[in-house]
Amino acid sequence: MKEMMRYGFILALICVVAAGLLAAVNSLTHPKIIAQTQAEEQAALKEVMPLASKFAEVKSDKDKDALYYKAFNNQDKLVGFVFKASSKGYSSQIQTLAGVFLDQKISAVKVISQNETPGLGAKITEDKFSEQFKNRSSLDLSGVEAITGATISSHAVISSVEKKARQIRELIKNER
Amino acid sequence: MKDLVREFTKGIFKENPTFVLALGLCPTLAVSVTVANGIGMGLAATFVLLGSSVIISLVRNFIPGKIRIPCFIVIIATFVTITELCLKAYSPVLNRALGIYVPLIVVNCIVLGRAEAFACKNSVLSSLLDGLGMGVGFTIALIMISGIREFLGSGQILGHTLIKGFEPVFVFGMPSGALLVIGLLLGLFNVLKNMKS
């Protein structure tokens, strides 16, 4: 009985020390981590909309994720929009970031998260595929050719971008 | 001195964690699709092995034998979480490369295995060398497996195409291919070991 108390005490002590350490490290790193994720997000947004220098989130609801981003150039003029499209591919959820100009033409797209088959579906991240989107209307991407052997992954990207572009079409119109 | 060198080198061949001890096969199967993944996982695991081996051998006289496993798990999980938070906050480049593998290491049984089999019975210095050796052995094993799989499965090494017109064998990119490669390499290691002794 006495031994059990001793073991319990030692284990509790280790847990308390561990919890204390974690709390301390967390409070030190938390603001830095948030800043890092924001910087990363800004960099990704800039990649699909190189013309812009500033981005503003637009949300449909306060708690929801951003619906799309308004992109401003350095004279604070609206130059386009960036939105995130997501859809199920062959073996994973594919997330794509797309930048569109005011006339709905695509500036660039970038697949930001995927876990498709390496060597096949994973080719959607390559420039050869994403370059095809440039200067096409985001509302009609039927001209983009799917990658050989990766039709499902390619179509997931194409249709998710198209779908999201149609979804926010009316909202974007009011912004101008 | 010779003993210390042996503590380090045994993890690379004689007690290679993947091929001889057969520990940590789960993450090995999962991440060995590309060489880049293999190196990332290997480095992250080496770092955690080093840290947890040192900490556990430091507190080994304080922990009663009967409750050592829960104590080790708390220590390892704490160390991994601190590493993850620091990586995220201070080194975004490294975090992007290793980020997803670090939390996976908590479930890697090599870390607990070494704590239980070695660090809780040996001095800090030899535990450090043991952890480092095991980490290097794990990394080498991962590079071997992922090298074979990436080459046969997608015709590339580190994302570069080696032979033009090589028709990839897709099964090697799948989990079943990983099992095949690991099994054959394990057999090869055993043959080599038998020849030596």
mmCIF file of C-alpha atoms in Angstrom:
data_model
loop_
_atom_site.group_PDB
_atom_site.id
_atom_site.type_symbol
_atom_site.label_atom_id
_atom_site.label_comp_id
_atom_site.label_asym_id
_atom_site.label_seq_id
_atom_site.Cartn_x
_atom_site.Cartn_y
_atom_site.Cartn_z
ATOM 1 C CA MET A 1 0.000 0.000 0.000
ATOM 2 C CA LYS A 2 2.727 2.387 0.984
ATOM 3 C CA GLU A 3 4.653 1.485 -2.140
ATOM 4 C CA MET A 4 1.646 2.123 -4.333
ATOM 5 C CA MET A 5 1.337 5.627 -2.862
ATOM 6 C CA ARG A 6 5.001 6.229 -3.578
ATOM 7 C CA TYR A 7 4.686 5.112 -7.204
ATOM 8 C CA GLY A 8 1.598 7.236 -7.675
ATOM 9 C CA PHE A 9 3.418 10.201 -6.250
ATOM 10 C CA ILE A 10 6.453 9.768 -8.509
ATOM 11 C CA LEU A 11 4.313 9.355 -11.628
ATOM 12 C CA ALA A 12 2.246 12.394 -10.658
ATOM 13 C CA LEU A 13 5.423 14.381 -10.101
ATOM 14 C CA ILE A 14 6.760 13.471 -13.555
ATOM 15 C CA CYS A 15 3.427 14.391 -15.131
ATOM 16 C CA VAL A 16 3.319 17.725 -13.308
ATOM 17 C CA VAL A 17 6.841 18.570 -14.464
ATOM 18 C CA ALA A 18 5.990 17.518 -18.025
ATOM 19 C CA ALA A 19 2.751 19.531 -18.032
ATOM 20 C CA GLY A 20 4.541 22.563 -16.625
ATOM 21 C CA LEU A 21 7.269 22.353 -19.241
ATOM 22 C CA LEU A 22 4.732 21.976 -22.039
ATOM 23 C CA ALA A 23 2.691 24.916 -20.780
ATOM 24 C CA ALA A 24 5.801 27.088 -20.610
ATOM 25 C CA VAL A 25 7.001 26.117 -24.090
ATOM 26 C CA ASN A 26 3.511 26.541 -25.505
ATOM 27 C CA SER A 27 3.078 30.050 -24.108
ATOM 28 C CA LEU A 28 6.498 30.988 -25.494
ATOM 29 C CA THR A 29 5.969 29.574 -28.963
ATOM 30 C CA HIS A 30 2.249 30.149 -29.522
ATOM 31 C CA PRO A 31 2.431 33.763 -30.782
ATOM 32 C CA LYS A 32 5.421 32.868 -32.979
ATOM 33 C CA ILE A 33 3.585 29.885 -34.503
ATOM 34 C CA ILE A 34 0.557 32.038 -35.355
ATOM 35 C CA ALA A 35 2.792 34.637 -36.962
ATOM 36 C CA GLN A 36 4.561 31.930 -38.970
ATOM 37 C CA THR A 37 1.335 30.405 -40.287
ATOM 38 C CA GLN A 38 0.090 33.845 -41.289
ATOM 39 C CA ALA A 39 3.337 34.657 -43.074
ATOM 40 C CA GLU A 40 3.176 31.318 -44.873
ATOM 41 C CA GLU A 41 -0.417 31.948 -45.897
ATOM 42 C CA GLN A 42 0.465 35.379 -47.250
ATOM 43 C CA ALA A 43 3.359 33.894 -49.218
ATOM 44 C CA ALA A 44 1.083 31.224 -50.735
ATOM 45 C CA LEU A 45 -1.513 33.869 -51.640
ATOM 46 C CA LYS A 46 1.148 35.982 -53.271
ATOM 47 C CA GLU A 47 2.334 33.045 -55.321
ATOM 48 C CA VAL A 48 -0.994 32.693 -57.109
ATOM 49 C CA MET A 49 -1.534 36.469 -57.319
ATOM 50 C CA PRO A 50 1.910 38.030 -57.851
ATOM 51 C CA LEU A 51 0.419 41.410 -58.804
ATOM 52 C CA ALA A 52 -1.011 41.980 -55.363
ATOM 53 C CA SER A 53 0.785 43.119 -52.269
ATOM 54 C CA LYS A 54 -1.995 42.967 -49.723
ATOM 55 C CA PHE A 55 -4.773 40.485 -49.041
ATOM 56 C CA ALA A 56 -7.979 40.824 -47.056
ATOM 57 C CA GLU A 57 -10.042 37.885 -45.892
ATOM 58 C CA VAL A 58 -13.751 37.738 -46.700
ATOM 59 C CA LYS A 59 -15.856 35.497 -44.506
ATOM 60 C CA SER A 60 -19.484 34.525 -44.806
ATOM 61 C CA ASP A 61 -19.667 33.873 -41.120
ATOM 62 C CA LYS A 62 -17.414 34.981 -38.323
ATOM 63 C CA ASP A 63 -16.410 31.489 -37.212
ATOM 64 C CA LYS A 64 -16.069 29.958 -40.653
ATOM 65 C CA ASP A 65 -12.920 29.723 -42.762
ATOM 66 C CA ALA A 66 -12.222 32.443 -45.265
ATOM 67 C CA LEU A 67 -14.548 32.283 -48.272
ATOM 68 C CA TYR A 68 -12.064 34.105 -50.465
ATOM 69 C CA TYR A 69 -9.446 36.826 -50.248
ATOM 70 C CA LYS A 70 -9.514 40.247 -51.861
ATOM 71 C CA ALA A 71 -6.168 41.107 -53.419
ATOM 72 C CA PHE A 72 -4.969 44.720 -53.491
ATOM 73 C CA ASN A 73 -1.918 46.149 -55.240
ATOM 74 C CA ASN A 74 0.391 48.632 -53.552
ATOM 75 C CA GLN A 75 -1.862 51.561 -54.489
ATOM 76 C CA ASP A 76 -4.670 49.833 -52.554
ATOM 77 C CA LYS A 77 -6.546 49.102 -55.742
ATOM 78 C CA LEU A 78 -8.501 45.861 -56.008
ATOM 79 C CA VAL A 79 -6.759 43.710 -58.610
ATOM 80 C CA GLY A 80 -8.348 40.315 -58.086
ATOM 81 C CA PHE A 81 -9.366 37.552 -55.759
ATOM 82 C CA VAL A 82 -7.820 34.425 -54.340
ATOM 83 C CA PHE A 83 -9.863 31.450 -53.236
ATOM 84 C CA LYS A 84 -9.233 28.003 -51.881
ATOM 85 C CA ALA A 85 -10.942 25.069 -53.565
ATOM 86 C CA SER A 86 -11.086 21.616 -52.123
ATOM 87 C CA SER A 87 -12.267 18.279 -53.442
ATOM 88 C CA LYS A 88 -11.739 14.560 -53.024
ATOM 89 C CA GLY A 89 -9.159 13.180 -55.419
ATOM 90 C CA TYR A 90 -8.175 9.564 -55.929
ATOM 91 C CA SER A 91 -6.781 8.879 -52.482
ATOM 92 C CA SER A 92 -6.853 12.156 -50.583
ATOM 93 C CA GLN A 93 -8.462 15.536 -50.155
ATOM 94 C CA ILE A 94 -6.867 17.922 -52.644
ATOM 95 C CA GLN A 95 -6.696 21.608 -51.746
ATOM 96 C CA THR A 96 -5.950 24.120 -54.427
ATOM 97 C CA LEU A 97 -5.353 27.835 -54.163
ATOM 98 C CA ALA A 98 -6.441 29.846 -57.193
ATOM 99 C CA GLY A 99 -5.935 33.506 -58.028
ATOM 100 C CA VAL A 100 -8.355 35.202 -60.410
ATOM 101 C CA PHE A 101 -8.283 38.688 -61.914
ATOM 102 C CA LEU A 102 -11.317 40.968 -61.902
ATOM 103 C CA ASP A 103 -12.475 39.515 -65.245
ATOM 104 C CA GLN A 104 -12.520 35.968 -63.747
ATOM 105 C CA LYS A 105 -9.408 34.950 -65.693
ATOM 106 C CA ILE A 106 -7.022 32.811 -63.717
ATOM 107 C CA SER A 107 -3.708 34.306 -62.694
ATOM 108 C CA ALA A 108 -2.274 31.052 -61.312
ATOM 109 C CA VAL A 109 -3.250 27.956 -59.375
ATOM 110 C CA LYS A 110 -1.249 26.018 -56.835
ATOM 111 C CA VAL A 111 -2.069 22.689 -55.211
ATOM 112 C CA ILE A 112 -1.306 23.284 -51.544
ATOM 113 C CA SER A 113 -2.162 19.960 -50.024
ATOM 114 C CA GLN A 114 -2.574 16.489 -51.520
ATOM 115 C CA ASN A 115 -1.625 12.900 -50.854
ATOM 116 C CA GLU A 116 -2.181 11.305 -54.239
ATOM 117 C CA THR A 117 -0.307 8.322 -55.675
ATOM 118 C CA PRO A 118 3.362 9.289 -56.125
ATOM 119 C CA GLY A 119 4.376 9.277 -59.756
ATOM 120 C CA LEU A 120 0.784 9.469 -60.956
ATOM 121 C CA GLY A 121 -1.737 11.652 -59.156
ATOM 122 C CA ALA A 122 0.981 13.576 -57.371
ATOM 123 C CA LYS A 123 1.915 15.068 -60.762
ATOM 124 C CA ILE A 124 -0.900 17.607 -60.256
ATOM 125 C CA THR A 125 1.595 19.663 -58.258
ATOM 126 C CA GLU A 126 3.922 19.987 -61.240
ATOM 127 C CA ASP A 127 4.121 23.165 -63.313
ATOM 128 C CA LYS A 128 3.255 21.319 -66.502
ATOM 129 C CA PHE A 129 -0.261 20.800 -65.194
ATOM 130 C CA SER A 130 -0.813 24.052 -63.326
ATOM 131 C CA GLU A 131 0.569 26.237 -66.148
ATOM 132 C CA GLN A 132 -2.418 25.181 -68.253
ATOM 133 C CA PHE A 133 -4.777 27.125 -65.987
ATOM 134 C CA LYS A 134 -3.152 30.477 -66.645
ATOM 135 C CA ASN A 135 -5.293 33.059 -68.439
ATOM 136 C CA ARG A 136 -8.282 30.754 -68.771
ATOM 137 C CA SER A 137 -11.651 31.808 -67.470
ATOM 138 C CA SER A 138 -12.134 30.266 -64.046
ATOM 139 C CA LEU A 139 -15.755 29.541 -64.983
ATOM 140 C CA ASP A 140 -14.862 27.284 -67.900
ATOM 141 C CA LEU A 141 -11.811 25.090 -67.532
ATOM 142 C CA SER A 142 -12.828 22.445 -70.064
ATOM 143 C CA GLY A 143 -9.678 23.159 -72.086
ATOM 144 C CA VAL A 144 -7.313 22.003 -69.329
ATOM 145 C CA GLU A 145 -5.953 18.595 -70.195
ATOM 146 C CA ALA A 146 -5.851 15.895 -67.527
ATOM 147 C CA ILE A 147 -2.574 14.133 -66.788
ATOM 148 C CA THR A 148 -2.265 10.709 -68.413
ATOM 149 C CA GLY A 149 -2.881 8.037 -65.794
ATOM 150 C CA ALA A 150 -4.139 10.570 -63.285
ATOM 151 C CA THR A 151 -7.525 11.521 -64.656
ATOM 152 C CA ILE A 152 -9.319 11.426 -61.320
ATOM 153 C CA SER A 153 -6.776 13.613 -59.516
ATOM 154 C CA SER A 154 -6.623 16.089 -62.408
ATOM 155 C CA HIS A 155 -10.383 16.380 -62.687
ATOM 156 C CA ALA A 156 -10.682 16.871 -58.945
ATOM 157 C CA VAL A 157 -8.492 19.969 -59.208
ATOM 158 C CA ILE A 158 -10.212 21.285 -62.325
ATOM 159 C CA SER A 159 -13.776 20.785 -61.125
ATOM 160 C CA SER A 160 -13.121 22.053 -57.607
ATOM 161 C CA VAL A 161 -11.688 25.311 -58.938
ATOM 162 C CA GLU A 162 -14.558 25.700 -61.389
ATOM 163 C CA LYS A 163 -17.151 24.952 -58.731
ATOM 164 C CA LYS A 164 -15.765 27.396 -56.204
ATOM 165 C CA ALA A 165 -15.402 30.086 -58.883
ATOM 166 C CA ARG A 166 -19.091 29.693 -59.753
ATOM 167 C CA GLN A 167 -20.026 29.735 -56.095
ATOM 168 C CA ILE A 168 -18.430 33.072 -55.398
ATOM 169 C CA ARG A 169 -19.185 34.636 -58.793
ATOM 170 C CA GLU A 170 -22.127 36.709 -57.526
ATOM 171 C CA LEU A 171 -20.285 37.770 -54.399
ATOM 172 C CA ILE A 172 -17.282 38.909 -56.389
ATOM 173 C CA LYS A 173 -19.499 40.959 -58.716
ATOM 174 C CA ASN A 174 -20.690 43.063 -55.806
ATOM 175 C CA GLU A 175 -17.160 43.813 -54.716
ATOM 176 C CA ARG A 176 -16.231 45.731 -57.819
ATOM 177 C CA MET B 1 36.740 4.024 -25.791
ATOM 178 C CA LYS B 2 36.358 0.971 -27.998
ATOM 179 C CA ASP B 3 33.145 0.082 -26.161
ATOM 180 C CA LEU B 4 31.738 3.540 -26.831
ATOM 181 C CA VAL B 5 32.465 3.242 -30.541
ATOM 182 C CA ARG B 6 30.732 -0.131 -30.498
ATOM 183 C CA GLU B 7 27.644 1.421 -28.821
ATOM 184 C CA PHE B 8 27.425 3.733 -31.798
ATOM 185 C CA THR B 9 28.154 1.316 -34.634
ATOM 186 C CA LYS B 10 25.970 -1.558 -33.434
ATOM 187 C CA GLY B 11 22.818 0.350 -34.407
ATOM 188 C CA ILE B 12 23.991 0.655 -37.980
ATOM 189 C CA PHE B 13 24.521 -2.994 -38.869
ATOM 190 C CA LYS B 14 24.588 -5.583 -36.084
ATOM 191 C CA GLU B 15 21.454 -4.326 -34.353
ATOM 192 C CA ASN B 16 19.937 -2.277 -37.144
ATOM 193 C CA PRO B 17 16.519 -1.239 -35.781
ATOM 194 C CA THR B 18 14.610 -1.967 -38.978
ATOM 195 C CA PHE B 19 16.358 -5.021 -40.419
ATOM 196 C CA VAL B 20 17.548 -6.852 -37.309
ATOM 197 C CA LEU B 21 15.447 -5.698 -34.364
ATOM 198 C CA ALA B 22 12.427 -5.208 -36.683
ATOM 199 C CA LEU B 23 11.255 -2.207 -34.682
ATOM 200 C CA GLY B 24 9.346 0.764 -36.034
ATOM 201 C CA LEU B 25 8.111 -1.019 -39.149
ATOM 202 C CA CYS B 26 4.819 0.853 -39.190
ATOM 203 C CA PRO B 27 6.235 4.320 -39.951
ATOM 204 C CA THR B 28 8.772 2.652 -42.239
ATOM 205 C CA LEU B 29 6.008 1.176 -44.372
ATOM 206 C CA ALA B 30 4.118 4.438 -44.433
ATOM 207 C CA VAL B 31 6.793 6.992 -45.296
ATOM 208 C CA SER B 32 9.276 5.085 -47.453
ATOM 209 C CA VAL B 33 7.613 6.099 -50.727
ATOM 210 C CA THR B 34 10.216 8.702 -51.661
ATOM 211 C CA VAL B 35 13.825 9.220 -50.572
ATOM 212 C CA ALA B 36 13.070 12.757 -49.423
ATOM 213 C CA ASN B 37 10.403 11.393 -47.059
ATOM 214 C CA GLY B 38 12.793 8.734 -45.808
ATOM 215 C CA ILE B 39 15.527 11.220 -44.992
ATOM 216 C CA GLY B 40 13.045 13.530 -43.249
ATOM 217 C CA MET B 41 11.611 10.802 -41.069
ATOM 218 C CA GLY B 42 15.080 9.409 -40.344
ATOM 219 C CA LEU B 43 16.493 12.739 -39.210
ATOM 220 C CA ALA B 44 13.479 13.575 -37.067
ATOM 221 C CA ALA B 45 13.610 10.135 -35.419
ATOM 222 C CA THR B 46 17.362 10.424 -34.809
ATOM 223 C CA PHE B 47 16.900 13.734 -33.047
ATOM 224 C CA VAL B 48 14.110 12.436 -30.827
ATOM 225 C CA LEU B 49 16.023 9.214 -30.056
ATOM 226 C CA LEU B 50 19.055 11.235 -28.991
ATOM 227 C CA GLY B 51 17.062 13.544 -26.752
ATOM 228 C CA SER B 52 14.878 10.918 -25.123
ATOM 229 C CA SER B 53 17.798 8.510 -24.544
ATOM 230 C CA VAL B 54 19.786 11.222 -22.768
ATOM 231 C CA ILE B 55 16.863 12.388 -20.617
ATOM 232 C CA ILE B 56 15.862 8.849 -19.633
ATOM 233 C CA SER B 57 19.379 7.831 -18.697
ATOM 234 C CA LEU B 58 19.639 11.020 -16.614
ATOM 235 C CA VAL B 59 16.550 10.169 -14.552
ATOM 236 C CA ARG B 60 17.024 6.374 -14.612
ATOM 237 C CA ASN B 61 17.888 6.104 -10.905
ATOM 238 C CA PHE B 62 14.866 8.119 -9.901
ATOM 239 C CA ILE B 63 12.255 6.032 -11.722
ATOM 240 C CA PRO B 64 11.072 2.846 -9.947
ATOM 241 C CA GLY B 65 11.234 -0.246 -12.161
ATOM 242 C CA LYS B 66 7.569 -1.135 -11.795
ATOM 243 C CA ILE B 67 6.229 2.098 -13.299
ATOM 244 C CA ARG B 68 9.006 2.760 -15.791
ATOM 245 C CA ILE B 69 6.912 2.331 -18.961
ATOM 246 C CA PRO B 70 4.345 5.083 -18.210
ATOM 247 C CA CYS B 71 7.186 7.329 -17.058
ATOM 248 C CA PHE B 72 9.099 6.757 -20.308
ATOM 249 C CA ILE B 73 6.027 7.426 -22.398
ATOM 250 C CA VAL B 74 5.331 10.724 -20.624
ATOM 251 C CA ILE B 75 8.961 11.794 -21.041
ATOM 252 C CA ILE B 76 9.120 10.846 -24.735
ATOM 253 C CA ALA B 77 5.775 12.462 -25.566
ATOM 254 C CA THR B 78 6.792 15.653 -23.760
ATOM 255 C CA PHE B 79 10.098 15.781 -25.577
ATOM 256 C CA VAL B 80 8.465 15.218 -28.973
ATOM 257 C CA THR B 81 5.819 17.877 -28.346
ATOM 258 C CA ILE B 82 8.420 20.442 -27.258
ATOM 259 C CA THR B 83 10.478 19.642 -30.362
ATOM 260 C CA GLU B 84 7.425 20.050 -32.558
ATOM 261 C CA LEU B 85 6.444 23.387 -31.034
ATOM 262 C CA CYS B 86 9.999 24.759 -31.309
ATOM 263 C CA LEU B 87 10.307 23.609 -34.924
ATOM 264 C CA LYS B 88 7.016 25.303 -35.796
ATOM 265 C CA ALA B 89 7.951 28.542 -34.087
ATOM 266 C CA TYR B 90 11.619 28.990 -34.904
ATOM 267 C CA SER B 91 12.435 26.993 -38.001
ATOM 268 C CA PRO B 92 9.700 27.130 -40.643
ATOM 269 C CA VAL B 93 11.997 25.651 -43.322
ATOM 270 C CA LEU B 94 12.868 22.588 -41.252
ATOM 271 C CA ASN B 95 9.268 22.346 -40.115
ATOM 272 C CA ARG B 96 8.046 22.202 -43.685
ATOM 273 C CA ALA B 97 10.469 19.370 -44.399
ATOM 274 C CA LEU B 98 10.044 17.346 -41.189
ATOM 275 C CA GLY B 99 6.802 18.750 -39.823
ATOM 276 C CA ILE B 100 4.466 15.820 -40.418
ATOM 277 C CA TYR B 101 6.994 13.204 -39.280
ATOM 278 C CA VAL B 102 7.680 14.609 -35.833
ATOM 279 C CA PRO B 103 4.303 13.758 -34.255
ATOM 280 C CA LEU B 104 4.530 10.333 -35.934
ATOM 281 C CA ILE B 105 7.614 9.553 -33.889
ATOM 282 C CA VAL B 106 5.626 9.282 -30.654
ATOM 283 C CA VAL B 107 4.206 6.055 -32.049
ATOM 284 C CA ASN B 108 7.604 4.848 -33.262
ATOM 285 C CA CYS B 109 8.487 1.918 -31.042
ATOM 286 C CA ILE B 110 12.249 2.318 -31.590
ATOM 287 C CA VAL B 111 12.236 5.262 -29.204
ATOM 288 C CA LEU B 112 10.475 3.401 -26.394
ATOM 289 C CA GLY B 113 12.410 0.254 -27.289
ATOM 290 C CA ARG B 114 15.776 1.916 -26.788
ATOM 291 C CA ALA B 115 14.611 3.628 -23.592
ATOM 292 C CA GLU B 116 13.522 0.267 -22.193
ATOM 293 C CA ALA B 117 16.389 -1.877 -23.498
ATOM 294 C CA PHE B 118 19.320 0.485 -23.141
ATOM 295 C CA ALA B 119 18.946 4.011 -21.766
ATOM 296 C CA CYS B 120 17.419 2.957 -18.438
ATOM 297 C CA LYS B 121 20.421 0.731 -17.665
ATOM 298 C CA ASN B 122 23.387 2.684 -19.026
ATOM 299 C CA SER B 123 25.287 5.921 -18.513
ATOM 300 C CA VAL B 124 24.367 9.161 -20.272
ATOM 301 C CA LEU B 125 27.274 9.038 -22.721
ATOM 302 C CA SER B 126 26.687 5.495 -23.899
ATOM 303 C CA SER B 127 22.927 6.147 -24.117
ATOM 304 C CA LEU B 128 23.641 9.175 -26.283
ATOM 305 C CA LEU B 129 25.827 7.112 -28.611
ATOM 306 C CA ASP B 130 23.303 4.296 -28.650
ATOM 307 C CA GLY B 131 20.497 6.703 -29.573
ATOM 308 C CA LEU B 132 22.616 8.308 -32.285
ATOM 309 C CA GLY B 133 23.667 4.943 -33.725
ATOM 310 C CA MET B 134 20.102 3.627 -33.757
ATOM 311 C CA GLY B 135 18.921 6.836 -35.419
ATOM 312 C CA VAL B 136 21.607 6.610 -38.095
ATOM 313 C CA GLY B 137 20.786 2.932 -38.650
ATOM 314 C CA PHE B 138 17.098 3.760 -38.991
ATOM 315 C CA THR B 139 17.876 6.579 -41.424
ATOM 316 C CA ILE B 140 20.101 4.340 -43.566
ATOM 317 C CA ALA B 141 17.431 1.622 -43.595
ATOM 318 C CA LEU B 142 14.783 4.149 -44.635
ATOM 319 C CA ILE B 143 16.994 5.544 -47.399
ATOM 320 C CA MET B 144 17.649 2.028 -48.725
ATOM 321 C CA ILE B 145 13.964 1.073 -48.741
ATOM 322 C CA SER B 146 12.720 4.376 -50.098
ATOM 323 C CA GLY B 147 15.501 4.480 -52.708
ATOM 324 C CA ILE B 148 14.473 1.114 -54.108
ATOM 325 C CA ARG B 149 10.784 1.978 -53.921
ATOM 326 C CA GLU B 150 11.089 5.418 -55.462
ATOM 327 C CA PHE B 151 13.277 4.132 -58.273
ATOM 328 C CA LEU B 152 11.106 1.135 -59.148
ATOM 329 C CA GLY B 153 7.782 2.782 -58.314
ATOM 330 C CA SER B 154 8.149 6.089 -60.127
ATOM 331 C CA GLY B 155 11.463 5.840 -61.975
ATOM 332 C CA GLN B 156 12.961 8.699 -59.982
ATOM 333 C CA ILE B 157 15.441 9.348 -57.179
ATOM 334 C CA LEU B 158 14.856 12.471 -55.082
ATOM 335 C CA GLY B 159 12.470 13.667 -57.768
ATOM 336 C CA HIS B 160 15.003 13.382 -60.617
ATOM 337 C CA THR B 161 14.345 10.973 -63.447
ATOM 338 C CA LEU B 162 17.336 8.658 -63.834
ATOM 339 C CA ILE B 163 16.607 6.532 -66.878
ATOM 340 C CA LYS B 164 14.545 7.965 -69.711
ATOM 341 C CA GLY B 165 11.817 5.648 -70.929
ATOM 342 C CA PHE B 166 11.889 3.475 -67.804
ATOM 343 C CA GLU B 167 8.433 2.061 -67.217
ATOM 344 C CA PRO B 168 7.707 2.316 -63.455
ATOM 345 C CA VAL B 169 6.322 -0.670 -61.556
ATOM 346 C CA PHE B 170 3.479 0.940 -59.659
ATOM 347 C CA VAL B 171 3.151 -1.762 -57.039
ATOM 348 C CA PHE B 172 6.360 -0.489 -55.414
ATOM 349 C CA GLY B 173 4.706 2.844 -54.725
ATOM 350 C CA MET B 174 1.930 1.061 -52.816
ATOM 351 C CA PRO B 175 2.067 -0.419 -49.299
ATOM 352 C CA SER B 176 2.302 -3.929 -50.734
ATOM 353 C CA GLY B 177 5.517 -2.924 -52.493
ATOM 354 C CA ALA B 178 6.898 -1.661 -49.194
ATOM 355 C CA LEU B 179 6.251 -5.040 -47.564
ATOM 356 C CA LEU B 180 8.023 -6.802 -50.437
ATOM 357 C CA VAL B 181 11.082 -4.543 -50.305
ATOM 358 C CA ILE B 182 11.361 -4.670 -46.506
ATOM 359 C CA GLY B 183 11.010 -8.452 -46.512
ATOM 360 C CA LEU B 184 13.699 -8.936 -49.151
ATOM 361 C CA LEU B 185 16.112 -6.520 -47.453
ATOM 362 C CA LEU B 186 15.491 -8.193 -44.089
ATOM 363 C CA GLY B 187 16.383 -11.513 -45.689
ATOM 364 C CA LEU B 188 19.492 -10.029 -47.275
ATOM 365 C CA PHE B 189 20.613 -8.677 -43.900
ATOM 366 C CA ASN B 190 20.166 -12.086 -42.322
ATOM 367 C CA VAL B 191 22.165 -13.783 -45.092
ATOM 368 C CA LEU B 192 24.990 -11.258 -44.635
ATOM 369 C CA LYS B 193 24.888 -11.761 -40.873
ATOM 370 C CA ASN B 194 25.076 -15.535 -41.206
ATOM 371 C CA MET B 195 27.999 -15.284 -43.613
ATOM 372 C CA LYS B 196 29.873 -13.121 -41.124
ATOM 373 C CA SER B 197 29.459 -15.444 -38.159
#
